[in-house]
XYZ file of C-alpha atoms in Angstrom:
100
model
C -160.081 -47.414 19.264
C -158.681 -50.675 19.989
C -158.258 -53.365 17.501
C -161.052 -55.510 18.585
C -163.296 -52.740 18.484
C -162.328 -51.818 14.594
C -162.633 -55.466 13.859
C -166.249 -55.586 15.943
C -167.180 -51.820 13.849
C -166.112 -53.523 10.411
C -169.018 -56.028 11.300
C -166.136 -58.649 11.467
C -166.195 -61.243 14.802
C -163.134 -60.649 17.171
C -163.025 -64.037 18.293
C -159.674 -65.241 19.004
C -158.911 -68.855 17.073
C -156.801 -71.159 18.523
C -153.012 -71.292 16.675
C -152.833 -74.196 14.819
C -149.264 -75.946 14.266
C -147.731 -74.878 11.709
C -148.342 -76.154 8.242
C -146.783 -79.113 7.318
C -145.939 -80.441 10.920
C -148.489 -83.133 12.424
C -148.611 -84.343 16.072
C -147.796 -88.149 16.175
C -151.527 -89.231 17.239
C -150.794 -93.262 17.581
C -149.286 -94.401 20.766
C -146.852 -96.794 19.079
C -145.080 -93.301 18.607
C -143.976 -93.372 21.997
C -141.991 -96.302 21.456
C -140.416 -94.715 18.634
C -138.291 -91.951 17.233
C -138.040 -90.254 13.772
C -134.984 -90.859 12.360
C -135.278 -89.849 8.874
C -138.280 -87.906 7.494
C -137.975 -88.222 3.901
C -137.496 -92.259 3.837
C -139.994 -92.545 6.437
C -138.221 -94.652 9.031
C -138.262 -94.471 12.444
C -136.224 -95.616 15.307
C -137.137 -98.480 17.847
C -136.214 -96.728 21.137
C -135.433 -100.042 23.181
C -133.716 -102.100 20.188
C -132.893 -99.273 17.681
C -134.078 -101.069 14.583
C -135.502 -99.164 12.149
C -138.515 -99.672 11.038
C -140.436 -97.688 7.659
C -143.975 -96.151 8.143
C -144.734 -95.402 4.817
C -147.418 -96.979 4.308
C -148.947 -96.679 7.925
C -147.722 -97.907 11.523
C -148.647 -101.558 11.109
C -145.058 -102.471 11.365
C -144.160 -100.512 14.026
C -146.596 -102.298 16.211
C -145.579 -105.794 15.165
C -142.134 -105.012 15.745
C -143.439 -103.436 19.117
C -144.974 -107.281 19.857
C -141.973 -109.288 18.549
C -138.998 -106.818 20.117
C -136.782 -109.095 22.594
C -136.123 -105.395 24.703
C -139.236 -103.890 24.947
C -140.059 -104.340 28.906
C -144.128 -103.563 27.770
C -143.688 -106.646 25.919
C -145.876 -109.687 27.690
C -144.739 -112.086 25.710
C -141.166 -111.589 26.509
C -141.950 -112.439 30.142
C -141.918 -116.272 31.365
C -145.552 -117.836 31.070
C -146.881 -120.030 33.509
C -146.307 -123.681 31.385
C -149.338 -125.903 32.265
C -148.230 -129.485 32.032
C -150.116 -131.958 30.140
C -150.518 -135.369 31.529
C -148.093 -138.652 30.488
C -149.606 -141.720 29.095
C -149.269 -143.121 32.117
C -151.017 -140.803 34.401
C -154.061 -140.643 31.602
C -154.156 -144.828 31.844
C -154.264 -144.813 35.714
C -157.739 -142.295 35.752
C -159.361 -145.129 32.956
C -158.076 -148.772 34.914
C -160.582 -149.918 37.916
């Protein structure tokens, strides 16, 4: 008999479960985690993979995403790239659109 069936005669399900990781190890779920490397567990700080600050999660990722907006290298970074400036009109070109 194989083990299934003993399992299956025992009145038991022989379902197979899907292996969990193991305890104590958590996949990063956030996506500011791909910008970002552990660099030392136990103080909780992590590594800015374009700049290499470090930056603590303890308390949540918060930080890491702000530092993710304001970091000078990070090429995903919009505001690092040149806006288009709209100019604003001189006193004289607002005075010439009011005199007749």
């Amino acid at each position: 008999m194989t083990e299934n069936s003993n399992i299956e005669a025992a009145g038991m399900s022989a379902s197979i479960q899907p292996s969990s990781p193991p305890s104590g190890v958590r996949k990063n779920r956030l996506a500011v985690w791909d910008h970002f490397d552990v660099e030392n567990a136990t103080e909780k700080k992590a590594k800015c993979k374009y700049c290499g600050s470090l930056i603590q999660y303890g308390n949540g990722t918060s930080s890491m995403g702000g530092h993710l907006r304001r970091c000078k290298q990070n090429p995903n970074n919009d505001s690092n790239k040149r806006r288009k400036t709209t100019s604003t009109p001189t006193i004289d070109e607002r005075t010439q659109c009011f005199q007749i």
